[in-house]
mmCIF file of C-alpha atoms in Angstrom:
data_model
loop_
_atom_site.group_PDB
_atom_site.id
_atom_site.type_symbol
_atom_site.label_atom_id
_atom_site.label_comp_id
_atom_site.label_asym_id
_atom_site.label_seq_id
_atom_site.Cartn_x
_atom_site.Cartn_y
_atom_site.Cartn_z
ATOM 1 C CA UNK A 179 -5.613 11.358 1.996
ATOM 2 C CA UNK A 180 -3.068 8.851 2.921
ATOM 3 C CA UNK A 181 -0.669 9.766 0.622
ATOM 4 C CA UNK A 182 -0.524 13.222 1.605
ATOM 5 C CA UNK A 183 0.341 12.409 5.279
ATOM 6 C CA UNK A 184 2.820 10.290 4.477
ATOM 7 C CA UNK A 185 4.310 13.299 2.180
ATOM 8 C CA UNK A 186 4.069 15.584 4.726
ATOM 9 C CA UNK A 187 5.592 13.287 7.503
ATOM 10 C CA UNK A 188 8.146 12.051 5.023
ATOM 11 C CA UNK A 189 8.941 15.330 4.552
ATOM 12 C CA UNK A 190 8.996 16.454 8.277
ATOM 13 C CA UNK A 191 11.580 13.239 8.847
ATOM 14 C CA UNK A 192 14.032 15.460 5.877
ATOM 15 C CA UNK A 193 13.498 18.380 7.689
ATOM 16 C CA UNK A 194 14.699 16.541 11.172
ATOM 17 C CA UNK A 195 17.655 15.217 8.987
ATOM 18 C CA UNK A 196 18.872 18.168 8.204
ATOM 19 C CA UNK A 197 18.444 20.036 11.492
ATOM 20 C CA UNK A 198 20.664 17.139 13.074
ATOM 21 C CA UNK A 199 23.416 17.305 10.066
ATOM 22 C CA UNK A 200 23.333 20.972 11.090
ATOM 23 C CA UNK A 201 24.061 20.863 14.328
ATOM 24 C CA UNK A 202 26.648 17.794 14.009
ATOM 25 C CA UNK A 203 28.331 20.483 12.245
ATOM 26 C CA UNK A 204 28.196 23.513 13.913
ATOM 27 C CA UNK A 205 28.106 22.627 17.978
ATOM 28 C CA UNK A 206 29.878 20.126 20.489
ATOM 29 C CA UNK A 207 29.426 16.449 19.469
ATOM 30 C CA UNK A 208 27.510 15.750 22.213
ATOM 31 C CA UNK A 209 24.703 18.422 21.658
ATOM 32 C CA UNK A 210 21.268 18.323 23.373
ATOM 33 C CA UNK A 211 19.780 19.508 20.507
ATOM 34 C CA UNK A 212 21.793 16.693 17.982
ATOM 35 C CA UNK A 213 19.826 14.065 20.503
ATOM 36 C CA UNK A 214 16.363 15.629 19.775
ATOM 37 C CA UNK A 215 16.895 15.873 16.540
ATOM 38 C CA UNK A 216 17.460 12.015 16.781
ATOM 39 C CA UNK A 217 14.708 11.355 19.069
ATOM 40 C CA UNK A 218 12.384 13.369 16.660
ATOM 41 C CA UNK A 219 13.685 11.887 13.649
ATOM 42 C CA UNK A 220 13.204 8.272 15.481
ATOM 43 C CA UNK A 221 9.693 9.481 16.236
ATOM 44 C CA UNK A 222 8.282 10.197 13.028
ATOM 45 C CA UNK A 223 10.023 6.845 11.527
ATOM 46 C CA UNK A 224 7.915 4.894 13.527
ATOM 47 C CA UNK A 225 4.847 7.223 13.162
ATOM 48 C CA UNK A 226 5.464 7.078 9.255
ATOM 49 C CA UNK A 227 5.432 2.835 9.433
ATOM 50 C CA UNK A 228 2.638 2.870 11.521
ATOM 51 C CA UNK A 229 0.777 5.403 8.822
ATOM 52 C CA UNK A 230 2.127 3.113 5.744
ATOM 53 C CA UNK A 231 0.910 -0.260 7.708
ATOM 54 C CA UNK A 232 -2.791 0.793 8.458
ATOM 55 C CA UNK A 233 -3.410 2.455 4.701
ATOM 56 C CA UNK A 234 -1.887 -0.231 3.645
ATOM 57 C CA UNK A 235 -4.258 -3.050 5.741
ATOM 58 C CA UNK A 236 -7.269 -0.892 4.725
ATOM 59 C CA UNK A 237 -6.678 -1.114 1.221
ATOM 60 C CA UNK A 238 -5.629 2.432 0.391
ATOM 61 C CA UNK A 239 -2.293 1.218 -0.761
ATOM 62 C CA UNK A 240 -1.682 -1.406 -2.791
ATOM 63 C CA UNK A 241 1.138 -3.358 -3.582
ATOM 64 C CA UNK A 242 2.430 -3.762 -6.900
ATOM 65 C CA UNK A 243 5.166 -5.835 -6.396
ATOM 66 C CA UNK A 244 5.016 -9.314 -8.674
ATOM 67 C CA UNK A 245 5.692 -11.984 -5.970
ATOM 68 C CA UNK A 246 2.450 -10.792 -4.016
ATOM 69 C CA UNK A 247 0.364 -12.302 -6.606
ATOM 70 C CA UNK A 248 1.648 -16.068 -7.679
#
């Protein structure tokens, strides 16, 4: 379950990406819609390390990195 809303988020956070490259590109610098893009983009960052921190403090993801474990 976990690992599908972090997909789907991580995937959202692309999506916002792209929107903002888009309109970096295409409209005024200084675009309402570049900073919402941002703000969204910001949003679901900290949504997504919030999701990865409690599955992770459940026990839903584990860590395999070596140094854990000494």
């Amino acid at each position: 379950m976990w690992y599908t809303i972090i997909i789907i988020i991580f995937l959202a956070i692309f999506i916002s990406l792209a929107t903002g490259f888009y309109f970096l590109l295409s409209e005024q610098k200084s675009s309402h819609k570049l900073l919402t893009s941002l703000t969204v983009r910001i949003s679901l960052t900290v949504l997504l390390m919030i999701f990865i921190i409690v599955a992770w403090l459940q026990g839903d993801i584990v860590s395999q990195a070596p140094w854990l474990y000494r």
